[in-house]
XYZ file of C-alpha atoms in Angstrom:
597
model
C -25.595 -5.014 10.013
C -24.949 -6.597 13.373
C -21.436 -7.602 14.332
C -22.423 -11.254 14.562
C -23.904 -11.219 11.029
C -20.753 -9.854 9.410
C -18.641 -12.156 7.245
C -15.056 -12.770 8.323
C -11.828 -14.063 6.829
C -11.322 -17.826 6.946
C -7.981 -17.306 8.706
C -5.497 -14.518 9.575
C -3.407 -15.745 6.614
C -6.209 -14.820 4.190
C -6.327 -11.274 5.568
C -2.541 -10.977 5.408
C -2.408 -12.212 1.804
C -5.285 -9.904 0.820
C -3.322 -6.916 2.173
C -0.148 -8.060 0.374
C -2.043 -8.657 -2.880
C -3.617 -5.188 -2.625
C -0.491 -3.262 -1.583
C 1.953 -5.022 -3.926
C 0.799 -3.788 -7.313
C 1.911 -2.225 -10.564
C 3.555 0.721 -8.778
C 6.167 -1.621 -7.298
C 7.156 -2.734 -10.805
C 6.891 0.445 -12.863
C 7.137 3.386 -10.448
C 9.745 2.495 -7.804
C 12.525 1.541 -10.314
C 11.894 4.853 -12.107
C 12.342 6.800 -8.856
C 15.559 4.913 -8.096
C 16.816 5.832 -11.545
C 15.830 9.486 -11.128
C 17.159 9.992 -7.610
C 20.597 8.499 -7.296
C 20.182 4.731 -7.531
C 20.852 3.043 -4.192
C 20.962 6.425 -2.448
C 17.183 6.692 -2.888
C 16.741 3.759 -0.492
C 17.779 5.987 2.446
C 14.830 8.449 2.272
C 12.538 5.648 1.077
C 13.107 3.408 4.115
C 13.083 6.393 6.471
C 9.683 7.485 5.168
C 8.452 3.910 5.573
C 9.157 4.148 9.322
C 7.938 7.735 9.792
C 4.817 7.603 7.654
C 4.021 4.264 6.016
C 3.892 1.769 8.885
C 2.126 4.076 11.436
C -0.646 5.086 9.023
C -1.090 1.508 7.780
C -1.414 0.371 11.429
C -3.927 3.157 12.144
C -6.266 2.233 9.271
C -6.229 -1.472 10.195
C -7.015 -0.580 13.829
C -9.996 1.577 12.815
C -11.452 -1.104 10.539
C -11.030 -3.929 13.060
C -12.444 -1.882 15.959
C -15.511 -0.550 14.138
C -16.141 -3.656 11.989
C -17.561 -1.349 9.317
C -16.488 0.012 5.927
C -14.996 3.486 5.585
C -18.311 5.413 5.637
C -19.717 3.547 8.638
C -16.418 3.602 10.564
C -15.934 7.373 10.346
C -19.630 8.040 10.975
C -19.374 5.934 14.145
C -16.491 8.120 15.330
C -18.480 11.281 14.549
C -21.490 11.958 12.268
C -19.594 15.023 11.026
C -16.884 12.746 9.587
C -19.070 10.590 7.335
C -17.699 12.580 4.397
C -14.219 11.133 5.005
C -15.521 7.661 4.185
C -17.592 8.985 1.290
C -14.521 10.750 -0.153
C -12.620 7.444 0.041
C -15.405 5.666 -1.853
C -15.487 8.342 -4.593
C -11.685 8.190 -4.955
C -11.774 4.384 -5.135
C -14.491 4.622 -7.788
C -12.271 6.858 -9.928
C -9.423 4.379 -9.479
C -11.586 1.392 -10.442
C -12.779 3.117 -13.606
C -9.301 3.441 -15.100
C -7.241 0.799 -13.265
C -8.904 -2.137 -14.993
C -7.996 -0.735 -18.413
C -4.371 -1.569 -17.488
C -5.498 -5.147 -16.893
C -7.220 -5.021 -20.297
C -3.893 -3.998 -21.878
C -2.211 -6.923 -20.076
C -4.811 -9.298 -21.544
C -4.248 -7.791 -24.999
C -0.472 -8.279 -24.829
C -0.884 -11.745 -23.279
C -3.117 -12.928 -26.125
C -0.779 -11.421 -28.737
C 2.174 -13.255 -27.190
C 0.949 -16.570 -28.645
C 2.378 -15.892 -32.111
C 5.420 -17.233 -33.945
C 6.793 -13.675 -34.131
C 5.817 -11.165 -31.450
C 3.796 -8.441 -33.211
C 5.742 -5.656 -31.486
C 9.102 -7.097 -32.612
C 8.855 -5.925 -36.245
C 7.080 -3.156 -38.126
C 4.076 -4.160 -40.266
C 4.420 -3.687 -44.037
C 2.709 -0.788 -45.805
C -0.300 -1.148 -48.111
C 1.931 -1.379 -51.215
C 3.936 -4.170 -49.540
C 7.146 -2.355 -50.508
C 8.458 -1.772 -47.020
C 7.495 -1.085 -43.381
C 4.918 1.546 -42.431
C 6.424 5.026 -42.210
C 4.893 5.772 -38.796
C 6.468 2.609 -37.374
C 9.849 3.425 -38.943
C 9.814 6.896 -37.402
C 9.069 5.405 -33.984
C 10.000 1.852 -32.941
C 8.028 -1.396 -33.422
C 7.193 -1.533 -29.688
C 5.977 2.075 -29.626
C 3.948 1.569 -32.787
C 2.266 -1.543 -31.406
C 1.345 0.182 -28.147
C 0.105 3.499 -29.533
C -1.390 2.343 -32.820
C -2.370 -1.341 -32.491
C -3.250 -1.392 -28.791
C -4.668 2.104 -28.245
C -5.361 3.243 -31.838
C -4.603 6.619 -30.311
C -5.858 9.935 -31.680
C -3.568 12.971 -32.228
C -5.152 14.825 -29.294
C -7.791 14.565 -26.571
C -10.105 16.724 -28.705
C -10.295 14.140 -31.502
C -12.290 11.000 -30.814
C -13.810 8.007 -32.534
C -15.495 4.690 -31.890
C -14.673 2.084 -29.283
C -11.661 -0.153 -29.981
C -13.394 -3.563 -30.175
C -10.379 -5.597 -29.075
C -9.719 -3.344 -26.071
C -13.413 -3.301 -25.137
C -13.543 -7.126 -25.129
C -10.387 -7.291 -22.997
C -11.922 -4.772 -20.566
C -15.111 -6.878 -20.353
C -12.933 -9.911 -19.610
C -11.051 -8.000 -16.890
C -14.329 -7.013 -15.200
C -15.744 -10.544 -15.475
C -12.611 -11.828 -13.732
C -12.929 -9.116 -11.066
C -16.568 -10.102 -10.474
C -15.691 -13.805 -10.143
C -12.998 -12.918 -7.588
C -15.465 -11.014 -5.374
C -18.762 -12.756 -6.235
C -19.300 -14.014 -2.660
C -17.465 -11.247 -0.810
C -14.538 -12.180 1.433
C -15.352 -15.877 1.069
C -14.299 -15.651 -2.589
C -11.553 -13.062 -2.131
C -9.943 -15.035 0.703
C -9.339 -17.984 -1.595
C -8.212 -16.004 -4.668
C -5.468 -14.093 -2.812
C -3.529 -17.306 -2.159
C -2.705 -17.203 -5.882
C -2.682 -13.467 -6.712
C -0.389 -12.664 -3.773
C 2.167 -15.445 -4.274
C 2.489 -16.243 -7.993
C 3.993 -12.830 -8.972
C 6.918 -13.571 -6.624
C 7.602 -16.809 -8.464
C 7.626 -14.961 -11.794
C 9.857 -12.202 -10.406
C 12.302 -14.825 -9.119
C 12.359 -16.584 -12.517
C 12.961 -13.205 -14.187
C 15.706 -12.433 -11.663
C 17.559 -15.635 -12.575
C 16.982 -15.049 -16.297
C 17.884 -11.365 -15.998
C 21.298 -12.050 -14.480
C 22.145 -14.405 -17.354
C 21.467 -11.708 -19.970
C 24.352 -9.917 -21.660
C 25.010 -6.587 -19.918
C 22.556 -7.153 -17.047
C 25.298 -6.465 -14.506
C 25.656 -2.927 -15.928
C 22.085 -2.155 -14.865
C 22.447 -3.671 -11.387
C 25.699 -1.728 -10.798
C 23.893 1.432 -11.900
C 21.141 0.822 -9.349
C 23.433 0.148 -6.407
C 25.897 2.953 -7.158
C 24.544 5.750 -4.950
C 24.639 9.386 -5.978
C 24.599 10.863 -2.498
C 24.267 14.436 -3.772
C 20.641 13.586 -4.602
C 19.911 13.463 -0.850
C 20.270 17.265 -0.789
C 17.423 17.545 -3.307
C 14.070 18.055 -1.486
C 12.184 16.471 -4.424
C 13.952 13.177 -3.630
C 12.432 13.149 -0.125
C 9.027 14.248 -1.389
C 8.962 11.446 -3.973
C 10.089 8.895 -1.367
C 7.248 9.914 0.963
C 4.702 9.945 -1.881
C 5.783 6.510 -3.133
C 5.419 4.969 0.363
C 2.025 6.630 0.760
C 0.507 5.383 -2.506
C 2.266 2.034 -2.609
C 0.632 0.972 0.670
C -2.800 2.083 -0.593
C -3.571 4.493 2.257
C -6.762 6.567 2.210
C -8.759 4.521 -0.306
C -10.724 2.720 2.421
C -9.522 -0.708 1.243
C -7.495 -1.383 4.391
C -10.386 -0.353 6.643
C -12.698 -2.623 4.626
C -10.313 -5.601 4.785
C -9.723 -5.162 8.533
C -13.464 -4.925 9.210
C -13.755 -8.650 8.399
C -11.153 -9.597 11.056
C -11.866 -11.265 14.363
C -11.979 -8.621 17.122
C -8.786 -9.784 18.854
C -6.739 -10.400 15.691
C -3.109 -9.195 16.023
C -3.227 -6.511 13.323
C -0.094 -4.775 14.676
C 2.156 -7.639 13.633
C 0.367 -7.856 10.268
C 0.710 -4.106 9.616
C 4.470 -4.230 10.180
C 4.875 -7.409 8.110
C 2.823 -6.190 5.114
C 4.552 -2.775 5.073
C 8.014 -4.327 4.955
C 6.949 -7.018 2.460
C 5.644 -4.249 0.198
C 8.870 -2.232 0.364
C 10.993 -5.371 0.039
C 9.050 -6.290 -3.092
C 9.728 -2.832 -4.563
C 13.479 -3.292 -4.058
C 13.333 -6.869 -5.386
C 11.378 -5.749 -8.476
C 13.838 -2.886 -8.986
C 16.778 -5.327 -9.098
C 14.943 -7.389 -11.737
C 14.033 -4.236 -13.683
C 17.584 -2.861 -13.620
C 18.938 -6.212 -14.827
C 16.560 -5.883 -17.816
C 17.539 -2.197 -18.149
C 21.209 -3.195 -18.254
C 20.536 -5.773 -20.977
C 18.481 -3.350 -23.086
C 20.962 -0.477 -22.607
C 23.914 -2.708 -23.513
C 22.151 -3.996 -26.655
C 21.277 -0.422 -27.727
C 24.826 0.758 -26.969
C 26.430 -2.067 -28.946
C 23.998 -1.543 -31.855
C 25.038 2.117 -31.885
C 28.725 1.110 -31.927
C 27.944 -1.373 -34.728
C 26.426 1.367 -36.899
C 29.440 3.586 -36.186
C 31.796 0.727 -37.129
C 30.081 0.242 -40.506
C 30.267 4.000 -41.156
C 34.020 4.056 -40.406
C 34.715 0.968 -42.528
C 32.913 2.437 -45.534
C 34.345 5.960 -45.166
C 37.999 5.098 -44.627
C 38.105 1.787 -46.610
C 39.362 -0.138 -43.579
C 39.763 -3.914 -43.378
C 36.817 -5.730 -41.735
C 38.900 -7.188 -38.910
C 40.671 -3.919 -38.132
C 37.689 -2.460 -36.259
C 35.695 -4.273 -33.584
C 33.314 -3.211 -30.845
C 36.138 -3.578 -28.343
C 38.603 -1.224 -30.041
C 36.291 1.125 -31.936
C 36.832 4.074 -29.573
C 40.624 3.768 -29.948
C 40.283 3.542 -33.742
C 38.145 6.690 -33.743
C 40.843 8.593 -31.818
C 43.506 7.383 -34.259
C 41.436 8.334 -37.310
C 40.703 11.756 -35.822
C 44.438 12.303 -35.382
C 45.452 10.901 -38.792
C 42.621 12.275 -40.960
C 41.238 15.267 -39.026
C 39.493 16.968 -41.978
C 37.848 13.797 -43.290
C 36.819 12.799 -39.752
C 35.312 16.255 -39.122
C 33.054 15.801 -42.147
C 31.476 12.805 -40.363
C 30.464 14.873 -37.329
C 26.836 15.145 -38.427
C 26.573 11.400 -39.149
C 28.423 9.963 -36.154
C 26.167 8.980 -33.261
C 27.126 9.737 -29.673
C 27.179 6.203 -28.282
C 27.114 6.142 -24.477
C 26.156 3.313 -22.144
C 25.705 5.801 -19.286
C 23.194 7.898 -21.247
C 21.266 4.741 -22.184
C 21.031 3.813 -18.485
C 20.065 7.389 -17.571
C 16.970 7.272 -19.809
C 14.213 7.094 -17.190
C 10.793 5.692 -18.096
C 7.839 5.018 -15.798
C 4.262 3.781 -15.939
C 2.805 2.213 -19.058
C 5.891 3.269 -21.033
C 8.077 1.033 -18.864
C 5.679 -1.918 -18.653
C 4.403 -2.055 -22.232
C 7.225 -0.473 -24.284
C 10.617 -0.815 -22.550
C 9.982 -4.320 -21.158
C 8.393 -5.439 -24.448
C 11.419 -4.249 -26.382
C 13.769 -6.102 -24.025
C 11.704 -9.297 -24.313
C 11.979 -9.267 -28.130
C 15.777 -9.543 -27.786
C 15.566 -12.641 -25.567
C 15.679 -16.217 -26.871
C 12.231 -17.878 -26.547
C 10.722 -14.403 -26.408
C 7.132 -15.742 -26.577
C 7.600 -17.693 -23.337
C 9.058 -14.703 -21.472
C 6.319 -12.466 -22.853
C 3.524 -14.776 -21.644
C 5.164 -15.073 -18.229
C 5.680 -11.315 -17.843
C 2.206 -10.173 -18.905
C 0.544 -12.910 -16.842
C 2.451 -11.585 -13.809
C 1.422 -8.022 -14.676
C -2.194 -9.173 -14.928
C -2.096 -10.861 -11.514
C -0.533 -7.780 -9.892
C -3.267 -5.613 -11.392
C -6.093 -7.977 -10.462
C -4.771 -8.317 -6.903
C -4.928 -4.544 -6.471
C -8.383 -4.445 -8.069
C -9.685 -6.719 -5.297
C -8.827 -4.026 -2.769
C -10.097 -1.198 -4.955
C -13.520 -2.752 -5.536
C -13.828 -3.905 -1.903
C -13.327 -0.266 -0.831
C -16.541 0.576 -2.738
C -18.661 -2.487 -1.968
C -18.014 -2.870 1.790
C -19.163 0.646 2.875
C -22.236 0.437 0.641
C -23.167 -3.006 2.021
C -23.184 -1.533 5.546
C -26.316 0.491 4.689
C -29.584 -1.199 5.651
C -31.074 -0.453 2.226
C -28.602 -2.843 0.555
C -28.764 -5.634 3.157
C -31.642 -7.382 1.347
C -29.716 -7.675 -1.935
C -27.641 -10.816 -2.479
C -23.846 -10.498 -2.789
C -23.927 -11.806 -6.359
C -26.479 -9.232 -7.577
C -25.023 -6.248 -5.707
C -21.384 -6.962 -6.557
C -22.332 -7.669 -10.170
C -24.206 -4.366 -10.365
C -21.181 -2.397 -9.120
C -18.881 -4.172 -11.611
C -21.299 -3.554 -14.498
C -21.599 0.145 -13.584
C -17.798 0.549 -13.561
C -17.458 -1.390 -16.823
C -19.934 0.824 -18.682
C -18.204 4.008 -17.512
C -14.776 2.519 -18.214
C -15.566 1.833 -21.888
C -14.728 5.478 -22.561
C -11.059 4.602 -22.002
C -11.138 2.248 -25.023
C -11.819 5.078 -27.503
C -8.974 6.730 -29.524
C -8.716 9.581 -26.999
C -9.228 7.201 -24.055
C -5.541 7.070 -23.124
C -5.491 10.839 -22.610
C -8.455 10.553 -20.233
C -6.685 7.646 -18.545
C -3.662 9.914 -17.984
C -5.923 12.632 -16.578
C -7.555 10.266 -14.067
C -4.176 8.794 -13.152
C -2.571 12.206 -12.554
C -5.432 14.053 -10.881
C -8.080 11.536 -9.752
C -6.517 10.425 -6.486
C -3.291 12.198 -5.410
C -4.742 15.423 -4.032
C -7.785 13.820 -2.420
C -5.848 10.969 -0.758
C -3.384 13.335 0.885
C -6.298 15.365 2.250
C -8.272 12.276 3.343
C -5.388 10.691 5.284
C -4.470 14.056 6.836
C -8.049 14.381 8.146
C -7.917 10.748 9.346
C -4.759 11.138 11.424
C -5.851 14.515 12.877
C -9.249 13.019 13.757
C -7.760 9.990 15.515
C -5.109 11.982 17.385
C -7.011 15.126 18.352
C -10.791 14.653 17.893
C -11.381 11.003 18.777
C -8.411 11.352 21.114
C -5.133 9.453 21.246
C -5.892 8.177 24.782
C -9.214 6.758 23.654
C -7.550 5.210 20.583
C -4.906 3.634 22.832
C -7.660 2.128 24.962
C -9.361 0.656 21.878
C -6.093 -0.957 20.781
C -5.530 -2.337 24.283
C -9.041 -3.787 24.192
C -8.235 -5.614 20.929
C -4.578 -6.592 21.446
C -4.255 -6.758 25.212
C -1.580 -4.032 25.360
C -1.285 -0.354 24.538
C 0.834 0.943 21.612
C 4.320 2.091 22.660
C 5.791 5.602 22.429
C 6.907 5.170 18.794
C 3.352 4.801 17.474
C 2.021 7.699 19.564
C 4.756 10.122 18.452
C 4.174 9.192 14.814
C 0.375 9.636 15.008
C 0.387 12.834 17.058
C 3.360 14.730 15.617
C 5.465 13.262 12.801
C 2.884 11.821 10.377
C 0.558 14.892 10.470
C 3.509 17.229 9.816
C 4.739 15.069 6.934
C 1.263 14.956 5.389
C 0.833 18.723 5.722
C 4.213 19.174 4.026
C 3.240 16.842 1.166
C -0.148 18.515 0.789
C 1.369 22.021 0.627
C 4.085 20.839 -1.794
C 1.433 19.324 -4.092
C -0.602 22.558 -4.166
C 2.502 24.721 -4.812
C 3.689 22.383 -7.575
C 0.244 22.395 -9.197
C 0.040 26.209 -9.133
C 3.612 26.732 -10.378
C 3.114 24.139 -13.126
C 0.861 26.500 -15.087
C -1.585 25.013 -17.581
C -1.820 21.219 -17.161
C -0.265 19.248 -20.024
C -0.333 15.707 -21.391
C 1.735 13.644 -23.842
C -0.030 13.504 -27.234
C 1.132 11.000 -29.878
C 2.445 12.687 -33.034
C 2.544 10.104 -35.834
C 4.493 12.455 -38.120
C 7.543 12.398 -35.832
C 6.850 9.012 -34.223
C 6.928 10.151 -30.607
C 4.867 11.821 -27.872
C 4.857 15.610 -27.650
C 3.836 17.746 -24.702
C 0.445 19.391 -25.283
C -1.722 21.646 -23.134
C -5.155 20.393 -22.089
C -8.038 22.257 -23.765
C -10.432 24.292 -21.621
C -12.900 21.407 -21.137
C -10.002 19.200 -20.015
C -8.869 21.773 -17.455
C -12.439 22.109 -16.141
C -12.698 18.320 -15.812
C -9.380 18.229 -13.917
C -10.817 20.791 -11.516
C -13.900 18.612 -11.011
C -11.713 15.565 -10.330
C -9.708 17.468 -7.732
C -12.747 18.935 -5.973
C -15.419 16.223 -6.291
C -14.029 13.740 -3.764
C -12.563 16.279 -1.317
C -15.788 18.313 -1.238
C -17.588 15.289 0.249
C -15.921 16.009 3.612
C -17.224 19.579 4.236
C -20.571 18.906 2.512
C -21.283 15.822 4.650
C -20.285 17.740 7.805
C -22.641 20.580 6.822
C -25.448 18.078 6.168
C -24.893 16.457 9.592
C -24.921 19.895 11.262
C -28.159 20.975 9.534
C -29.808 17.649 10.306
C -28.813 17.842 13.965
C -30.015 21.435 14.205
C -33.326 20.593 12.533
C -33.771 17.583 14.798
C -33.029 19.787 17.826
C -35.636 22.400 16.752
C -38.278 19.721 16.130
C -37.537 18.108 19.506
C -37.769 21.501 21.261
C -41.127 22.265 19.611
C -42.468 18.869 20.581
C -41.427 19.412 24.241
C -43.131 22.861 24.229
C -46.351 21.346 22.867
C -46.422 18.663 25.540
C -45.764 21.274 28.234
C -48.592 23.434 26.921
């Protein structure tokens, strides 16, 4: 497609909002708070912000520069730099395809919870009654109502990945709805996307702010916020803390998928992408910190409620055992009363040792949960304890849906834009082509709505992108710095912006970022090898919780295919380009010899 025929954003603001909507996603809400909790609260911000400067901003800048200069999707852009590098773009497309297949199932879950929020009593607030109507279901009693609703009502999960069944009709319909919405958002390419992002990029901030205000009014919320901002500096000596900070920056900004290159390819040639790269990177990280404050306020509320419920059960046990007066024991003095009883009646108190719970607010706050467990179980449980829980539930899951759909715009654009650059697709209308891609992804994604679908979802989430993205971005930065040439890249940037990048950018691209990526790549391989047989969390209804289970042989083989399939595009495409060039050279030589003869 010619440069003049290419669509473009209606304004720089549309491009900026599209990048924000893509980068600010579910990871900001359910991954970053978990890492803060795991790695020393506020102390984690030190490596996190340092990695933002050393890795995040420079690589984000680099991808925007490539897209805006080449005005092509990932495949076309890297092929233009060198025919041997077409596989880099192809690997990005394959990785984005894997992401699209399972990412929209999260949006389907958000729809499911959103629709179920319009009930007089939230269905995950209480256990359903058994068939005899004599009490709650045993499986729900062994777990919690929120866990039961997620694993049984939402997923209808099987005991293992080896056991399967039919498609969950409700989940399938929600997935169809999620893909219809995705199609409507991209039906006319950037013309549609540019208008949608005004809402998907801004509304979640309004909801987060409302939740921030509500969170700080909840009982015990301050306990969670104090926990977050109390740094455990000893965690800085742990190399895993730095690795996780670098990994979170890398994936949160959406590097390597080709989405940023695709978005930037619709920019005007002289658009100031440098300012936008810096702004979006810091907005993304700022959102993570903002969302973490909201999350820890909710954590504090939930932990305090659980802690006080534990003390309440202990109080009842003491009152009944020692025949104490009702007003003699309260939640405020229960620990003192326990010490007195232990001193006065040591033998009788010792007999309670197996029945007394170890109530600790600190241990409640230390319980770290990430991913779907945080979004659909922990948050849901906290919402049930709020007044007007239906309102807060609708607001929360609508925000979660918008965050997911905003990221889906970038994910699907990373597939569509490179494919539209091929001449063979230029005659197909946007509506038909984009609809075909969405339908293809929908049909493949229906597998995630089966009883074993969540286990496959976990497999794609753990192994579908991490390894390949690290390799893709490593090849990108080495290509730009040493094959395309940093001097040539500087000249391209000067041509677009009117000035060359300063020393900071050049040092990051040539030295720091490649070394960091090599370190991450090596660490990932070592961790994978040392981890032994890959495992997943299988739901055991007999104990009412997830148990660690090894993947069967076919699961391990599929994991291997996920790891290799996208990365192998790079050497295979280079080999194809070499063979084609060699064949073309032989044919040309023979033709010259014939003419000479």
